[in-house]
Coordinates of C-alpha atoms in Angstrom, one line a residue:
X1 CA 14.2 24.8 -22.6
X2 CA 14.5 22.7 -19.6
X3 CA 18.4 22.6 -19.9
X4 CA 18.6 26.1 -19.3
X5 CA 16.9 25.7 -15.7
X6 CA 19.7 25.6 -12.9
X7 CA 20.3 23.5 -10.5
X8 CA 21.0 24.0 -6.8
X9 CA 24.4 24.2 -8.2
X10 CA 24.0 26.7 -10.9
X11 CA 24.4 24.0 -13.1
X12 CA 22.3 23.6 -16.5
X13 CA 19.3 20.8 -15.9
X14 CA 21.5 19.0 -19.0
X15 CA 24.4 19.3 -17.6
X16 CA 23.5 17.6 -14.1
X17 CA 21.8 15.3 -15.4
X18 CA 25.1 14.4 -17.7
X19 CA 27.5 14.3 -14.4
X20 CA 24.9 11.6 -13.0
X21 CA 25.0 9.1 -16.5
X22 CA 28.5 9.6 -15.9
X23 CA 28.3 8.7 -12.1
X24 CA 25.7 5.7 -12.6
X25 CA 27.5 4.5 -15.8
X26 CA 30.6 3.8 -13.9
X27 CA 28.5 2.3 -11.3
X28 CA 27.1 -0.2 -14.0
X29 CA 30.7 -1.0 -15.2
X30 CA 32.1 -1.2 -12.1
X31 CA 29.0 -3.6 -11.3
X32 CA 29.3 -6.3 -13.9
X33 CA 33.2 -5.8 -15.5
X34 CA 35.7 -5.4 -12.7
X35 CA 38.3 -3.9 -15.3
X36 CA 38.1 -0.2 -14.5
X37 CA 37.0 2.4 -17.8
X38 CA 39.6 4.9 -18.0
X39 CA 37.0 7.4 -19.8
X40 CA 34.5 6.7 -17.2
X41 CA 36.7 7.0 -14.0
X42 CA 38.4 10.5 -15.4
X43 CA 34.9 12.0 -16.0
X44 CA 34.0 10.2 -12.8
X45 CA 36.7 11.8 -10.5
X46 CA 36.6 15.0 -12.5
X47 CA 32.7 15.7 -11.1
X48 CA 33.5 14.3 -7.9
X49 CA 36.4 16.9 -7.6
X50 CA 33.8 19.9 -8.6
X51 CA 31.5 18.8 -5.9
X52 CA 33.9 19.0 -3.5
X53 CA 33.8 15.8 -2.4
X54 CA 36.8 13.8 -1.5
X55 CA 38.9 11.2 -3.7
X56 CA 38.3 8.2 -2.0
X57 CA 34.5 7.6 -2.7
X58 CA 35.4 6.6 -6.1
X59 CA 37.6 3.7 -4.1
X60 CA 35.5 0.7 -3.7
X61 CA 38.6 -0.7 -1.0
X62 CA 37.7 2.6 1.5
X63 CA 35.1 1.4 3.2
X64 CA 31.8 4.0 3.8
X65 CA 32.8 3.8 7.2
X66 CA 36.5 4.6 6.6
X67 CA 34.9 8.0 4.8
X68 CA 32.9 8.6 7.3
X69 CA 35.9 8.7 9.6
X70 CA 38.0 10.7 7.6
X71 CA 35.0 12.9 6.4
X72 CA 32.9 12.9 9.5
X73 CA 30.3 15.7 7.5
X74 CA 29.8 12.8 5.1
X75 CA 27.8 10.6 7.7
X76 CA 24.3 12.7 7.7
X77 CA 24.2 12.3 4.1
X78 CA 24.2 8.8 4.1
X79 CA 21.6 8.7 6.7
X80 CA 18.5 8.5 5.2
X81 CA 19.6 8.9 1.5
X82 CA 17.7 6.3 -0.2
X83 CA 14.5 6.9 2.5
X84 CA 11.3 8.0 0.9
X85 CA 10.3 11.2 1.2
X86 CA 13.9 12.7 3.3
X87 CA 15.7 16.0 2.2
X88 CA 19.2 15.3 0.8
X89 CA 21.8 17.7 1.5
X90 CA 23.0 19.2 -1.6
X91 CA 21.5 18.7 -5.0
X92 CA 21.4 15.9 -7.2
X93 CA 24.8 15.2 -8.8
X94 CA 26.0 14.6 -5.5
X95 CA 23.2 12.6 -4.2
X96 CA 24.2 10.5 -7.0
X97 CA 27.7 10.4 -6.0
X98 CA 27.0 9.0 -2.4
X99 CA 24.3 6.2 -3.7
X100 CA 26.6 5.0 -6.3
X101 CA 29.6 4.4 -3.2
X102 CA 26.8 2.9 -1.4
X103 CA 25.8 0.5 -4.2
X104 CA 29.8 -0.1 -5.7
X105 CA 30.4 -0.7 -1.5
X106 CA 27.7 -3.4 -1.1
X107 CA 27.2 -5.7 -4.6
X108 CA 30.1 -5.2 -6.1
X109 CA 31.8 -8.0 -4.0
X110 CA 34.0 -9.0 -6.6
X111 CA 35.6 -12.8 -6.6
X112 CA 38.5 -14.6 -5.0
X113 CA 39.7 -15.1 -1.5
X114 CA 38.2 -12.6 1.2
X115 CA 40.0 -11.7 4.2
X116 CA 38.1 -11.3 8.0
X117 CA 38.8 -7.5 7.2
X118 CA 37.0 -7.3 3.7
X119 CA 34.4 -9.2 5.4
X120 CA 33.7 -6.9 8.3
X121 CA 34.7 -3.9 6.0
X122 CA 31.5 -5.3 3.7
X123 CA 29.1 -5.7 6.4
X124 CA 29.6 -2.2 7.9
X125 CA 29.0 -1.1 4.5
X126 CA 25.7 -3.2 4.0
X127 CA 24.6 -1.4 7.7
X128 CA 24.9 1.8 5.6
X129 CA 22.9 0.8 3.3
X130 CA 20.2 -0.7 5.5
X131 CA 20.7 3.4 7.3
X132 CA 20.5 4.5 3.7
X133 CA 17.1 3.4 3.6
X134 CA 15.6 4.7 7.0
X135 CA 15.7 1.0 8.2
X136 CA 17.3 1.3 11.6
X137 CA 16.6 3.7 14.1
X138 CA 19.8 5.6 15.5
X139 CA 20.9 5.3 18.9
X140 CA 24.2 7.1 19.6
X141 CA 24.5 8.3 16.6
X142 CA 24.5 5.7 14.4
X143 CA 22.1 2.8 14.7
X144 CA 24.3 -0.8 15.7
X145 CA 21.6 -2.9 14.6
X146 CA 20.7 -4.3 11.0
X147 CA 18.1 -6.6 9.5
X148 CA 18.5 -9.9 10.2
X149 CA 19.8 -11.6 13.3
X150 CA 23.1 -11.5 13.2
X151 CA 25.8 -9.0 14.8
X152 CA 27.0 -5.5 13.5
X153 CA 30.5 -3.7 14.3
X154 CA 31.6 -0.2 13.4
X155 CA 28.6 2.1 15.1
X156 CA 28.5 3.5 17.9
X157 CA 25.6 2.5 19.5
X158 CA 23.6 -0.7 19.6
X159 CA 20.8 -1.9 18.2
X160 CA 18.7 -5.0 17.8
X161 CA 16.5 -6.3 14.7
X162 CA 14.6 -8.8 15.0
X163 CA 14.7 -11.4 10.9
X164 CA 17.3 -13.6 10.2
X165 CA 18.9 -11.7 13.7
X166 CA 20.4 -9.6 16.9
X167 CA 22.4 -6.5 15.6
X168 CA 25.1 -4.8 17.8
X169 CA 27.4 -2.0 16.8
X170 CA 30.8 -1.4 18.7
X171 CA 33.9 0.8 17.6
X172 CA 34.5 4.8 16.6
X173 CA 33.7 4.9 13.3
X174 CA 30.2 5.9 13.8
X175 CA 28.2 3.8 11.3
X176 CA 26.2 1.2 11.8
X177 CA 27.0 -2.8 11.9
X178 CA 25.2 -5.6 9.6
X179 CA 24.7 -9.1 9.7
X180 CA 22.4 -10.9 7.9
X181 CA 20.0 -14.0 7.1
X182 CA 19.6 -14.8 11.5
X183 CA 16.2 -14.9 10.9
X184 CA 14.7 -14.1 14.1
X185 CA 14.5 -10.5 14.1
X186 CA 12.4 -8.1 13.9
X187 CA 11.4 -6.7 10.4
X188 CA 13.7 -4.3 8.7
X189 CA 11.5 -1.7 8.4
X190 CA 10.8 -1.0 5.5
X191 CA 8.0 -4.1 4.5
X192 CA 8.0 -6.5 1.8
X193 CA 11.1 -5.0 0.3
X194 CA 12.8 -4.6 3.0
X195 CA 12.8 -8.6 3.3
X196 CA 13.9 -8.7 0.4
X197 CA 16.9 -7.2 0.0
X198 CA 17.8 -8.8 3.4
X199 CA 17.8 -12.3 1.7
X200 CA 19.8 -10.3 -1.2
X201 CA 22.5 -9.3 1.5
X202 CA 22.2 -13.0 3.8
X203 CA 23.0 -15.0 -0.4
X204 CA 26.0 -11.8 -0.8
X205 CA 27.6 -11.9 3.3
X206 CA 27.2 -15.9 2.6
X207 CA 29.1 -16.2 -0.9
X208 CA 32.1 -13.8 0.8
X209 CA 32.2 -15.9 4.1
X210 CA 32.5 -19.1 1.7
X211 CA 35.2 -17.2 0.4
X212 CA 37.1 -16.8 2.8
X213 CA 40.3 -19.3 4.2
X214 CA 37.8 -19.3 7.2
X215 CA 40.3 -22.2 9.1
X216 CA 43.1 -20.2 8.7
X217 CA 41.4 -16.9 10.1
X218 CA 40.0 -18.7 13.0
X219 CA 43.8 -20.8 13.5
X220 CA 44.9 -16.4 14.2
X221 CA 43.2 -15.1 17.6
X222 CA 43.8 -11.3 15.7
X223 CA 42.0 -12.3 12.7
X224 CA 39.6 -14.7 14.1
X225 CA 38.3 -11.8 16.7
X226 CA 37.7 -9.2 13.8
X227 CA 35.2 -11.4 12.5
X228 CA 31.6 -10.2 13.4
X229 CA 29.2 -13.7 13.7
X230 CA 26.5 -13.7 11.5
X231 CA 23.9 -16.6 10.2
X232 CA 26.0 -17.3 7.1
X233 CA 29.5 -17.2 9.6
X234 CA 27.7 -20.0 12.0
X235 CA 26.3 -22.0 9.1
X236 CA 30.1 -22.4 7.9
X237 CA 31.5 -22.9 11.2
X238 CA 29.0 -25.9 11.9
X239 CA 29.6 -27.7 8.6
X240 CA 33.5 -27.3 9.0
X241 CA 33.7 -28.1 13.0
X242 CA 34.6 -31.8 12.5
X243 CA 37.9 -30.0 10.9
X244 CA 38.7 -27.7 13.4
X245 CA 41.2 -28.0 16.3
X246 CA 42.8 -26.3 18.9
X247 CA 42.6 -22.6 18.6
X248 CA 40.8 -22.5 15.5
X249 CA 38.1 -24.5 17.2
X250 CA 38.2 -22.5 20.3
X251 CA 37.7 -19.6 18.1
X252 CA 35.1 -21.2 16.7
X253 CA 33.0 -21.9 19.7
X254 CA 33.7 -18.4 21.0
X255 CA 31.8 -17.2 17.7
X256 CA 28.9 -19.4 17.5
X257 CA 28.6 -18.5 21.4
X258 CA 28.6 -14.8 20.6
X259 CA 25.9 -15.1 17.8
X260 CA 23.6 -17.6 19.8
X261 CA 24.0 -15.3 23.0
X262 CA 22.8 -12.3 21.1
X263 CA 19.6 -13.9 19.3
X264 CA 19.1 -15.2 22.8
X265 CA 18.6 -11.8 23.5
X266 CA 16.3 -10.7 21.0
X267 CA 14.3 -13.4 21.4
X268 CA 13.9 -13.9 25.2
X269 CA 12.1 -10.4 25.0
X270 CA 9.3 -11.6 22.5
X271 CA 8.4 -14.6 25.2
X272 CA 8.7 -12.8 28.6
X273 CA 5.2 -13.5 28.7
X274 CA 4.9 -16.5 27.4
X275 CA 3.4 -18.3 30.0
X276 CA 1.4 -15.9 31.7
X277 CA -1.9 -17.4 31.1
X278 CA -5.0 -16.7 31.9
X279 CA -6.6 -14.9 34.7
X280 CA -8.3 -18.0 37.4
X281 CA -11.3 -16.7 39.0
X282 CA -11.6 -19.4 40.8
X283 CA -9.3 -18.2 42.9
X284 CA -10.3 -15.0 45.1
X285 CA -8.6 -11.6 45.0
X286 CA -5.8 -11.2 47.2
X287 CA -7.3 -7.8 48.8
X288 CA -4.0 -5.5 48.7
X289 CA -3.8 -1.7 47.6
X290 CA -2.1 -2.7 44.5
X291 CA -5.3 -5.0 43.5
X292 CA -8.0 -2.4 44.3
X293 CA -10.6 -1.8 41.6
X294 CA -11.0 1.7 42.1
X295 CA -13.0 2.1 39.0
X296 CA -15.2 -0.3 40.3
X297 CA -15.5 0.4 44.0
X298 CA -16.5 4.0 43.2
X299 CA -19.2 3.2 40.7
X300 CA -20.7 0.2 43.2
X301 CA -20.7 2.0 45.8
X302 CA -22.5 5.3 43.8
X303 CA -25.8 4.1 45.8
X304 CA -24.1 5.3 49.0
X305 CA -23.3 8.8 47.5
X306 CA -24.7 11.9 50.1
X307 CA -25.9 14.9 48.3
X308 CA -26.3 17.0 51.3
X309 CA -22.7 16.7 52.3
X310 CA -21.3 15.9 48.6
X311 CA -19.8 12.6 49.9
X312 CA -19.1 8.9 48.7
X313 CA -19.7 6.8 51.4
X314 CA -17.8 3.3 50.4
X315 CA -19.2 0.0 52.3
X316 CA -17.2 -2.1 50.2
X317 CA -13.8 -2.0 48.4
X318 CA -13.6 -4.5 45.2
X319 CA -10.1 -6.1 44.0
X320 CA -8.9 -7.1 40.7
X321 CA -8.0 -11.0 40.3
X322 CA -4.5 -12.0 39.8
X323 CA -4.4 -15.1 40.2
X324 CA -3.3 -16.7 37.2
X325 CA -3.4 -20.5 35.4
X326 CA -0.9 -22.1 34.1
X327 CA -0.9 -25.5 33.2
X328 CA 2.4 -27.3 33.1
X329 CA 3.2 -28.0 29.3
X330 CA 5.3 -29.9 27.3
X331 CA 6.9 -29.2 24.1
X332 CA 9.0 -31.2 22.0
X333 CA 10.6 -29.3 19.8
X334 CA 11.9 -31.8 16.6
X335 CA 14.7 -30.0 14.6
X336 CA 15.8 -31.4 10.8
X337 CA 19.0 -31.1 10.9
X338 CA 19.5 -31.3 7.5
X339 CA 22.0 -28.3 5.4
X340 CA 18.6 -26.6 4.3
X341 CA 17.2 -25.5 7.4
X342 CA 20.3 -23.9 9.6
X343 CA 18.2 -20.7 9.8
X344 CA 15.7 -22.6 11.3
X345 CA 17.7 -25.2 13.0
X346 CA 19.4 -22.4 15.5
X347 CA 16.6 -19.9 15.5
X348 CA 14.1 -22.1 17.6
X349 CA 16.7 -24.4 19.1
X350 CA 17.6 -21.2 20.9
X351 CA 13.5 -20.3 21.1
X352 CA 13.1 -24.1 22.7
X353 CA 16.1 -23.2 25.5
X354 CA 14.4 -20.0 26.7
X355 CA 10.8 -21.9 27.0
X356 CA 12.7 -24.3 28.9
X357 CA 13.8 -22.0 31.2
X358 CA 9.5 -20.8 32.2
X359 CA 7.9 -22.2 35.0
X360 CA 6.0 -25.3 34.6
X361 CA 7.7 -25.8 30.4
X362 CA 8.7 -29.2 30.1
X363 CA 11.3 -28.9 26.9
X364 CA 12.5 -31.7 24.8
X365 CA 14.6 -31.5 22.5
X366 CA 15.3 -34.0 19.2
X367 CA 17.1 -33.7 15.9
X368 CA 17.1 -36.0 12.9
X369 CA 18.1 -36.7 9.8
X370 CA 18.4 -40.8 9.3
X371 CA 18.7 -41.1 12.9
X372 CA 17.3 -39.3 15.8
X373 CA 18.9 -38.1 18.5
X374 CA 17.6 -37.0 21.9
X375 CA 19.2 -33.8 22.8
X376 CA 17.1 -33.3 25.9
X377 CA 20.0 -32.9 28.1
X378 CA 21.4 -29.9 26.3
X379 CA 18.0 -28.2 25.7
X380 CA 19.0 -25.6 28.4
X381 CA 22.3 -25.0 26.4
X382 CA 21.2 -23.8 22.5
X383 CA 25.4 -23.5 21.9
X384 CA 25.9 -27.5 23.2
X385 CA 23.1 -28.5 20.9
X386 CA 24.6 -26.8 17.9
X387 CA 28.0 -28.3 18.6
X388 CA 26.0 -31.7 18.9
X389 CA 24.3 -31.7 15.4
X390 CA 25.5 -32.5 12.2
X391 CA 24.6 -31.1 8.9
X392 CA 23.7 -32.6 5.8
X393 CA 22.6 -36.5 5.4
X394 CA 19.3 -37.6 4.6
X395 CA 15.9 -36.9 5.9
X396 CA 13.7 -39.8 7.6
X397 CA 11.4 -38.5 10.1
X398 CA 10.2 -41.7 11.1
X399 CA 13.1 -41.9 13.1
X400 CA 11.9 -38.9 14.9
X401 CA 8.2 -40.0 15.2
X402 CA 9.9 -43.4 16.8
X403 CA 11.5 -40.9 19.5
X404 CA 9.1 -38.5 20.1
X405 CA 6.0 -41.0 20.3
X406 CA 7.0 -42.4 24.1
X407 CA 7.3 -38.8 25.4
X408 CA 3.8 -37.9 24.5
X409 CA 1.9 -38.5 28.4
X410 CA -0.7 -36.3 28.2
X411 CA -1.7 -35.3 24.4
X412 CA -3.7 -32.6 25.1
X413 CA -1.1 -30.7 27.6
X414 CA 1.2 -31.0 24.4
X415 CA 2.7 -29.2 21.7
X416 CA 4.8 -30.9 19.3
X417 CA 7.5 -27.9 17.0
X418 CA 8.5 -30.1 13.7
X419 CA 11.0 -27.6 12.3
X420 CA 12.0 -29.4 8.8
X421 CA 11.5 -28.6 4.7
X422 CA 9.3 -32.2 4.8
X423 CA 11.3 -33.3 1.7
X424 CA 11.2 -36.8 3.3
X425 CA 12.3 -40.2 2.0
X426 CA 9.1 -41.4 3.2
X427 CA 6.3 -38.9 3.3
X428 CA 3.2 -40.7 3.4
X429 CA 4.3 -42.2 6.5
X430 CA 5.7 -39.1 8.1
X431 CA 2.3 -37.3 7.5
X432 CA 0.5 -40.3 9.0
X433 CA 2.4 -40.4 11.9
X434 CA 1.8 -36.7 12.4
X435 CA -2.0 -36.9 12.0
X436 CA -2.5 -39.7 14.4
X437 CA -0.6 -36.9 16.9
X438 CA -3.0 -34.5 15.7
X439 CA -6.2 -36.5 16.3
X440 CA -5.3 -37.7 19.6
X441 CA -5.1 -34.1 21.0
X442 CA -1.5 -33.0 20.1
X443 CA -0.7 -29.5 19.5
X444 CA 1.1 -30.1 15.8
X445 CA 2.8 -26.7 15.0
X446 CA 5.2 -27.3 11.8
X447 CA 7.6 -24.8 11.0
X448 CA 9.1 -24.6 7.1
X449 CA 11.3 -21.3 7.9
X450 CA 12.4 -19.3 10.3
X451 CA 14.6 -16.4 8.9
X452 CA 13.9 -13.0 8.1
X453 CA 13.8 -13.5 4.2
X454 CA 11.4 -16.5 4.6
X455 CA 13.3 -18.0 1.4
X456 CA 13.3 -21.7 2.2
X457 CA 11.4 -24.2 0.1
X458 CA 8.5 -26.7 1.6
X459 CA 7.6 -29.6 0.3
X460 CA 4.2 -28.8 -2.0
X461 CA 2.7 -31.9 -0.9
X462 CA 3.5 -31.4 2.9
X463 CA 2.5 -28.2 3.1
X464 CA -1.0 -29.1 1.5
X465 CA -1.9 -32.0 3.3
X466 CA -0.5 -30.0 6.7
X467 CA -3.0 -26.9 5.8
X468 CA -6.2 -29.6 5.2
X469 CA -5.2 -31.2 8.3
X470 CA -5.8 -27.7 10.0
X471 CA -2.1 -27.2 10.9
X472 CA -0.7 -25.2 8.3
X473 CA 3.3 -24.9 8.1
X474 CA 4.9 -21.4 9.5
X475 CA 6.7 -20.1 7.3
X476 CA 8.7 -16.7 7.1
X477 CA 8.9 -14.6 10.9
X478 CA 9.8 -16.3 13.9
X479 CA 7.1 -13.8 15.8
X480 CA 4.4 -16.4 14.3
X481 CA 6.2 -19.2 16.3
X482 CA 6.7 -17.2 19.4
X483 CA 2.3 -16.3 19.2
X484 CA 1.4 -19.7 18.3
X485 CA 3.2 -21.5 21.5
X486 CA 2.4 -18.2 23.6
X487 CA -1.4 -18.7 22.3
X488 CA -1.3 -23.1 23.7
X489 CA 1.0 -22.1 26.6
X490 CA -1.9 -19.5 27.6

């Protein structure tokens, strides 16, 4: 009986629900055997043509925001089509229709070379998606930004997110831009799932950027400047800059400096206040309009309130304190520069610049692997300290310990950032050195992972012997860094 109800369509229940099995069955093949089905894509294109929808969103080379452009009544249905609870234009079949370009668009990446097109092409797509969803918020239009740290391109407004990154959207085709796996953004929106599929889009954007013939993109200004910088673009770039010269290398500066100005950006707003301390009422109030207590003049001054006349006589006016404490701080910030922490790595080697830049922050800057190396002089500059490290090697805190030891004046006025995995050659040694900080007053705040998927392993052993000591590691948002050093620097 329930295939003779109609659809919004006038369609038979049965026969909707056919046209979708056909719709998602091609997705599945599509999915997991690149070799198209004849049967599948007739029946396919034959459903798409009754709905009235056009050719090319059976294409998985048009990108959704090629459609969108050619089909500009196409771009409120993908807003908000995967979101809970939202009214989709149009009935089911074609709901179906939409989701399955969306989902062909995003994870069917395919294999072989990738060109700087098909990568931007993929990451506007994966900024629908993240729409799709009701992750972003729309500006313009189309929302720019998209989970994760890194830059967007293709929407026409801007947005910024703060997990594994900074998102921006430039360009007419009115959709949104992606990047993903910058790790300092804001959440997605969408919770616990929402991370997750933002460390399923950082592994996808990663295995097509090591795909790509990235030196011979970045050796063609054209090609090089279609590339939108991302978490996974940087990562590749810094492992491959010892092989880099001329204009590939000059293109390769101007995209780590894009990506690192842009997480600047997101992240300088989460410690404006960093070091505002707290309120010093040793110090009296500084008796101008903008400080009176008017709350607290009128009901001090009640006593002097004239019944007769219905008037508040006020003897005394009362003024907020200002006046605020801040104690000058240092922070050494000690970076592993080893492969598995890059989110990490140029998330708070970015966060230690801007803390550099507060009043009375006293920054220093060292990163290890079996050496250490003082980049103190560059902590103002997160873009010069990335050029500066080297990934891969070893791991031998120690090294570090041996560095950062002699800069330790006052233990109590200091906070020590050890950004690492702690797989160490020499743990037991490491940990010790790290306790003696901790007992003689040092602010130990260790940091496993920075990025908006929170993905990266610790060390088991580390991590337990860091939570007994009463300093367990951060692991996941870089918000929890930001509160934690707000928290000592207050």
């Amino acid at each position: 009986m329930s295939d003779d109800i109609l659809t919004d369509d006038g369609l038979p229940a049965g026969a909707a629900r056919n046209r979708r099995q056909v719709l998602y069955w091609r997705l599945l093949a599509r999915l997991f055997d690149h070799d198209e089905q004849p049967a599948l894509e007739n029946a396919s294109m034959a459903v798409v043509g009754d709905l009235g929808l056009p050719a090319a969103l059976l294409d998985p080379s048009v990108s959704v925001d090629t459609l969108v452009q050619r089909f500009p009544e196409l771009a409120d249905e993908f807003r908000n089509l995967l979101a809970a609870g939202e009214d989709v234009p149009g009935d089911e079949v074609r709901r179906a229709a939409l989701v399955s370009k969306l989902l062909l668009n995003v994870f069917g990446t395919g294999t072989g070379d990738v060109t700087a097109t098909q990568l931007a092409a993929w990451q506007q797509d994966a900024g629908w998606l993240t729409q799709a969803l009701g992750a972003c918020g729309a500006q313009g239009g189309a929302p720019g930004g998209a989970p994760g740290a890194a830059a967007g391109s293709g929407g026409p407004g801007t947005g910024s997110d703060t997990g594994s990154g900074a998102g921006s959207g430039s360009g007419p085709g009115g959709g949104p831009g992606a990047g993903y796996g910058a790790g300092h953004g804001p959440s997605t929106g969408y919770g616990e799932s929402g991370r997750e599929l933002s460390g399923v889009l950082a592994d996808l954007e990663a295995d097509l950027v090591r795909r790509m013939r990235l030196r011979e993109v970045l050796a063609d200004p054209a090609l090089a400047r279609r590339l939108t910088p991302s978490m996974s673009l940087v990562e590749q770039l810094l492992r491959d800059k010892a092989n880099l010269s001329g204009v590939a290398l000059a293109n390769a500066k101007a995209l780590i400096r894009r990506f690192v100005d842009e997480v600047a950006e997101v992240l300088r707003t989460q410690v404006a206040k960093a070091s505002a301390g707290v309120i010093d009422r040793s110090i009296p109030p500084k008796r101008v309009f903008r400080n009176l207590d008017v709350e607290r003049t009128i009901w001090k001054n009640l006593v002097n309130y004239n019944p007769e006349d219905q008037r508040l006589y006020v003897d005394r006016l009362y003024y907020r304190r200002t006046a605020k404490r801040t104690t000058p701080a240092r922070m050494i910030v000690v970076v592993d520069q080893s492969g598995s922490m890059v989110d990490a790595m140029v998330n708070c080697t970015i966060l230690a610049s801007i803390f550099a830049g507060l009043p009375k922050v006293d920054v220093h800057l060292i990163a290890y692997d079996t050496r250490a190396l003082d980049l103190t002089p560059w902590v103002h500059d997160p873009f010069e300290v990335l050029l500066r490290t080297q990934l891969g090697g070893g791991t031998d805190g120690t090294a570090a310990l041996a560095l950062a030891q002699p800069k330790i004046a006052d233990p109590r006025n200091t906070v020590v950032v050890w950004i690492s995995d702690f797989y160490e050659w020499n743990c037991d040694a490491v940990f010790a050195g790290m306790e003696a900080l901790h007992r003689s007053g040092v602010r130990i705040i260790p940091v496993g992972s920075v990025n908006s998927g929170g993905q990266q392993s610790v060390n088991p052993w580390f991590r337990q012997k860091l939570k007994n000591l009463g300093t367990p590691v951060i692991s996941g948002h870089i918000r929890k860094l930001v509160l934690e050093l707000k928290n000592f620097l207050a």
